[in-house]
GROMACS .gro file of C-alpha atoms in nm:
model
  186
    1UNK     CA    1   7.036 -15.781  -1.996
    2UNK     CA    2   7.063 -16.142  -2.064
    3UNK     CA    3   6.925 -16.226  -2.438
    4UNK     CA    4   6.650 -16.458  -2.498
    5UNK     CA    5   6.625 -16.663  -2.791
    6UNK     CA    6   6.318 -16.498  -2.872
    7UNK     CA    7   6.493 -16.181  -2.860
    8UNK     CA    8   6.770 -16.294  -3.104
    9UNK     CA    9   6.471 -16.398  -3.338
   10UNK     CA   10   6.317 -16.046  -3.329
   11UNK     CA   11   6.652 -15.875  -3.380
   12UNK     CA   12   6.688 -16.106  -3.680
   13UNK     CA   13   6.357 -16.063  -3.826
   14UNK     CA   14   6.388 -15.696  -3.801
   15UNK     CA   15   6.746 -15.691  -3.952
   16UNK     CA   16   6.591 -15.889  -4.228
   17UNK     CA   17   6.248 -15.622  -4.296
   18UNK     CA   18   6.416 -15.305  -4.166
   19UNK     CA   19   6.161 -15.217  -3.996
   20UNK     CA   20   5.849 -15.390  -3.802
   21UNK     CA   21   5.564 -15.264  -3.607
   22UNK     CA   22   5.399 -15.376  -3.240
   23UNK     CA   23   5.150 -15.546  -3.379
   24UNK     CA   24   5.347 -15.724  -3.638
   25UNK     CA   25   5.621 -15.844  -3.366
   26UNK     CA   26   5.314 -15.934  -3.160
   27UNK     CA   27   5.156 -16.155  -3.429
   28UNK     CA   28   5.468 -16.328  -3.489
   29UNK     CA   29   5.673 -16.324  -3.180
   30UNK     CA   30   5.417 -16.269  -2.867
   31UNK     CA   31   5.142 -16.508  -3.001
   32UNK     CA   32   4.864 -16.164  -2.916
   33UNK     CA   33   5.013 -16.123  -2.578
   34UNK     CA   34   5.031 -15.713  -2.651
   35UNK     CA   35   5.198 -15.617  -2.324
   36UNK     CA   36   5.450 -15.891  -2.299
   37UNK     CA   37   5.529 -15.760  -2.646
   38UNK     CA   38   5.562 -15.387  -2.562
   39UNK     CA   39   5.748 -15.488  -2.248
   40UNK     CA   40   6.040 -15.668  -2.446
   41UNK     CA   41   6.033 -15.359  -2.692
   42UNK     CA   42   6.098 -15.167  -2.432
   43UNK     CA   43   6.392 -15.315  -2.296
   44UNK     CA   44   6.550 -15.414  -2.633
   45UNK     CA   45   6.492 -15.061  -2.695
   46UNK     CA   46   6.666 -14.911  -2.338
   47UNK     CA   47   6.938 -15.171  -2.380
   48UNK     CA   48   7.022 -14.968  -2.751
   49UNK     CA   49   6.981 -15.306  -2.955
   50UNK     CA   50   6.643 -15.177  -3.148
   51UNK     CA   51   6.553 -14.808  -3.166
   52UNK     CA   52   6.233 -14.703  -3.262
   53UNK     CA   53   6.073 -14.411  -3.408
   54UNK     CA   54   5.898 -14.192  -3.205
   55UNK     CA   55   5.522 -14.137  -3.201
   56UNK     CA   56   5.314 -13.825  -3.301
   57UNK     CA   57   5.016 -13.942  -3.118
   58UNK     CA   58   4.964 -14.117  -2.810
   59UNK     CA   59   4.721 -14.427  -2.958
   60UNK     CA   60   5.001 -14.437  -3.237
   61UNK     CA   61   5.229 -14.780  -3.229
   62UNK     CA   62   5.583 -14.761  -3.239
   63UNK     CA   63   5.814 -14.840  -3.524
   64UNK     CA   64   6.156 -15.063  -3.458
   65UNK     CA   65   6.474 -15.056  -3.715
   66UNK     CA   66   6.829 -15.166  -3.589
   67UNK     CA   67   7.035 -14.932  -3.825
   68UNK     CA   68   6.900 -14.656  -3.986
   69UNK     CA   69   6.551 -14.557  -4.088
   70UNK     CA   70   6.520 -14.711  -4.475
   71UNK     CA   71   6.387 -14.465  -4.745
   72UNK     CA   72   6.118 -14.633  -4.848
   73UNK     CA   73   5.953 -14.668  -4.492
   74UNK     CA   74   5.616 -14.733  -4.587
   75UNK     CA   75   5.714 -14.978  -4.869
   76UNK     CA   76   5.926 -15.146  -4.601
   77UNK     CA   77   5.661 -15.146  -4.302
   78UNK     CA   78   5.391 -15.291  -4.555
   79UNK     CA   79   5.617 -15.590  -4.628
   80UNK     CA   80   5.680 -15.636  -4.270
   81UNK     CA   81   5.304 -15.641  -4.219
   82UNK     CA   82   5.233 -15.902  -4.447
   83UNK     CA   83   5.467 -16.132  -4.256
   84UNK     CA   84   5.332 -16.114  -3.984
   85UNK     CA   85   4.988 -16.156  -4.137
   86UNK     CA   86   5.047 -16.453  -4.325
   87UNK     CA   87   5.212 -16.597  -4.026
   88UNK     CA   88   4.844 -16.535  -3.831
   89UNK     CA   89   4.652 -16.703  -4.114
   90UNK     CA   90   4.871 -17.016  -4.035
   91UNK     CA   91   5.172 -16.965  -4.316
   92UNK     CA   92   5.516 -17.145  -4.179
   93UNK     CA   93   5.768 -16.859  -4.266
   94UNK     CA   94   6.067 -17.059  -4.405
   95UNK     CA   95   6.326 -16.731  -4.520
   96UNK     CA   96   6.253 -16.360  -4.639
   97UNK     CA   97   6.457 -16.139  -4.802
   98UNK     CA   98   6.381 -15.752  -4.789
   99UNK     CA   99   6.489 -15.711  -5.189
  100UNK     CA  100   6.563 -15.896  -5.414
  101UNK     CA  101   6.745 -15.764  -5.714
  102UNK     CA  102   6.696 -15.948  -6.045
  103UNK     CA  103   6.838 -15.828  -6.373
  104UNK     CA  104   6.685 -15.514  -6.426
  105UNK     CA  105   6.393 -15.582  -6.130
  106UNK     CA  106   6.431 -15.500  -5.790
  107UNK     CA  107   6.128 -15.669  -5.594
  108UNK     CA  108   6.031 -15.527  -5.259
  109UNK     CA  109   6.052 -15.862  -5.119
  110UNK     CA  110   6.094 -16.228  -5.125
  111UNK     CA  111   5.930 -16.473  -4.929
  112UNK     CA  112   5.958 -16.834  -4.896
  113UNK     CA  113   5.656 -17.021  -4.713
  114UNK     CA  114   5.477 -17.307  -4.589
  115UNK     CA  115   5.081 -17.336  -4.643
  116UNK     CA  116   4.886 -17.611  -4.639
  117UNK     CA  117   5.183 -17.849  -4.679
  118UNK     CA  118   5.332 -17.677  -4.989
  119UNK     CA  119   5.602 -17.456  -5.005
  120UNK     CA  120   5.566 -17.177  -5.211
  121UNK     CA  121   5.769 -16.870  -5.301
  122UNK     CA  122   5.680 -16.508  -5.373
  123UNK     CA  123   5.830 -16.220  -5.487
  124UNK     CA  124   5.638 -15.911  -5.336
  125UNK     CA  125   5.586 -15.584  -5.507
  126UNK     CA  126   5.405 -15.307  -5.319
  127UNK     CA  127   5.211 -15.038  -5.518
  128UNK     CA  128   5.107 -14.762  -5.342
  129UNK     CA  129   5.083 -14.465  -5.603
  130UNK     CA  130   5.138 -14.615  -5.949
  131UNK     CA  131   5.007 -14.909  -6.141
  132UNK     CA  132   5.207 -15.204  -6.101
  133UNK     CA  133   5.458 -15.276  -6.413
  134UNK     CA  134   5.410 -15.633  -6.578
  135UNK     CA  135   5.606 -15.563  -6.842
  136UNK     CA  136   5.890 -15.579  -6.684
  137UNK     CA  137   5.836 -15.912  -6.499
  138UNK     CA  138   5.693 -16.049  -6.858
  139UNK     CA  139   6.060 -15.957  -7.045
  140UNK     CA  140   6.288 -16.167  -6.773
  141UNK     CA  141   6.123 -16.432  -6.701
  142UNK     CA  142   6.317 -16.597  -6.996
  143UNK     CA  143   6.613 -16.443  -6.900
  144UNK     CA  144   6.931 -16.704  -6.808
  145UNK     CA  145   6.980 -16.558  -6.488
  146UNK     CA  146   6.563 -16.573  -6.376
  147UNK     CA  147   6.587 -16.968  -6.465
  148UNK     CA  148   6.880 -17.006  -6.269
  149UNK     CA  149   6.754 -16.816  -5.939
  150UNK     CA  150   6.449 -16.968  -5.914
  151UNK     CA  151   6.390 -17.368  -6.025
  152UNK     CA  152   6.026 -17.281  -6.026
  153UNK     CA  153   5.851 -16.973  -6.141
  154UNK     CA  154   5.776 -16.758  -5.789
  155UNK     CA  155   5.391 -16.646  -5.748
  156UNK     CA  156   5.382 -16.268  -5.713
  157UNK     CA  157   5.224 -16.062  -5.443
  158UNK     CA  158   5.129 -15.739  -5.470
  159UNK     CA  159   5.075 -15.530  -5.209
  160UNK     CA  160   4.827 -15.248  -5.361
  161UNK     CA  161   4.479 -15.045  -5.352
  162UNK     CA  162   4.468 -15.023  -5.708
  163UNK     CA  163   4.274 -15.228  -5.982
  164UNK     CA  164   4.389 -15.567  -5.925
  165UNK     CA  165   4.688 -15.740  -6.155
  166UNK     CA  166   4.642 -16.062  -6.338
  167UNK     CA  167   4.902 -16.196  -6.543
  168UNK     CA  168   4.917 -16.519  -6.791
  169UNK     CA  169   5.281 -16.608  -6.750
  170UNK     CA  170   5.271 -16.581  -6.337
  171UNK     CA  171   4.995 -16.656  -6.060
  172UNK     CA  172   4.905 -16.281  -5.893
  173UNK     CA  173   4.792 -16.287  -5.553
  174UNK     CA  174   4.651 -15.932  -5.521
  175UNK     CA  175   4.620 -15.813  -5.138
  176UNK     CA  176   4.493 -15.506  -5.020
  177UNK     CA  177   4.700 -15.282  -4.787
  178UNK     CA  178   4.459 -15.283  -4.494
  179UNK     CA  179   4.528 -15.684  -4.544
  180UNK     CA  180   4.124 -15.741  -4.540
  181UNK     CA  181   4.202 -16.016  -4.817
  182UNK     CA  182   4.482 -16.181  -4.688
  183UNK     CA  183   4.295 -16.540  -4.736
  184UNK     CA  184   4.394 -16.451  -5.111
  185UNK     CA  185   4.747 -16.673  -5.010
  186UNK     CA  186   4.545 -16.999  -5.010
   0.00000   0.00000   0.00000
């Protein structure tokens, strides 16, 4: 099977997430064309360069990793999601990182975009059972090693159900995990 550029961009997108759904490789990758994207799946998937994870029920969409299955799946999937999402609301990915480790923080994710001719950067959190912690964000972000990571303080998504955050010392974009206020990015 001769690789397409396309195909090196979706084994490269899901090295970088871990893991990615249909849909999400659809949105980003297939521009809606669902079958063209569940043929390619396919035959990244026979040729053994993706594997997925098997469905429990038939209307179910698969699930694509390259390695192993991460730990946090869920946490993983949901950042996936949002990439693809804020690439259908017209966001220019420029680079995304599936952690990012900072002093004593360890963000689910870090995103660099394009929207409406600015580039921002985010640092994503995802908070599905507990209340998301601003404490710790509040107690490095005069830390030596914040300053010198990022030139400009990052905007922070979180990914949550919960009550929504709002924080004096960084802009909170709060977005729902059924993504129904994804617009929040602008």
């Amino acid at each position: 099977m001769k690789l397409t550029k396309r195909d090196d961009e979706i084994l490269e997108f899901i090295k970088v997430v871990s893991v990615a759904d249909t849909t999400t490789l659809n949105e980003i990758f297939f521009n809606g064309s669902t079958r063209a994207c569940q043929r390619r799946m396919k035959l990244l998937t026979d040729a053994k360069l993706v594997k997925r994870l098997e469905r429990k029920y038939l209307n179910q969409e698969y699930i694509y990793y390259i390695s192993r299955m991460p730990k946090q799946l869920e946490h993983k999937l949901l950042l996936s999601k949002l990439i693809g999402k804020m690439h259908n609301v017209g966001a220019e990915i420029i680079k995304v990182k599936s952690s990012l480790c900072i002093g004593n923080i360890i963000a689910d994710g870090f995103v660099v975009y394009k929207l409406d001719n600015r580039v921002r950067m985010a640092l994503v959190e995802v908070e599905r059972s507990k209340e998301f912690d601003k404490d710790k964000y509040i107690e490095i972000v005069n830390a030596r090693e914040f300053k010198d990571m990022f030139p400009v303080r990052p905007l922070i998504i979180v990914l949550s159900d919960n009550k929504p955050v709002d924080m004096d010392i960084f802009k909170v974009i709060n977005i729902k995990t059924d993504f129904s206020n994804i617009n929040n990015i602008f």
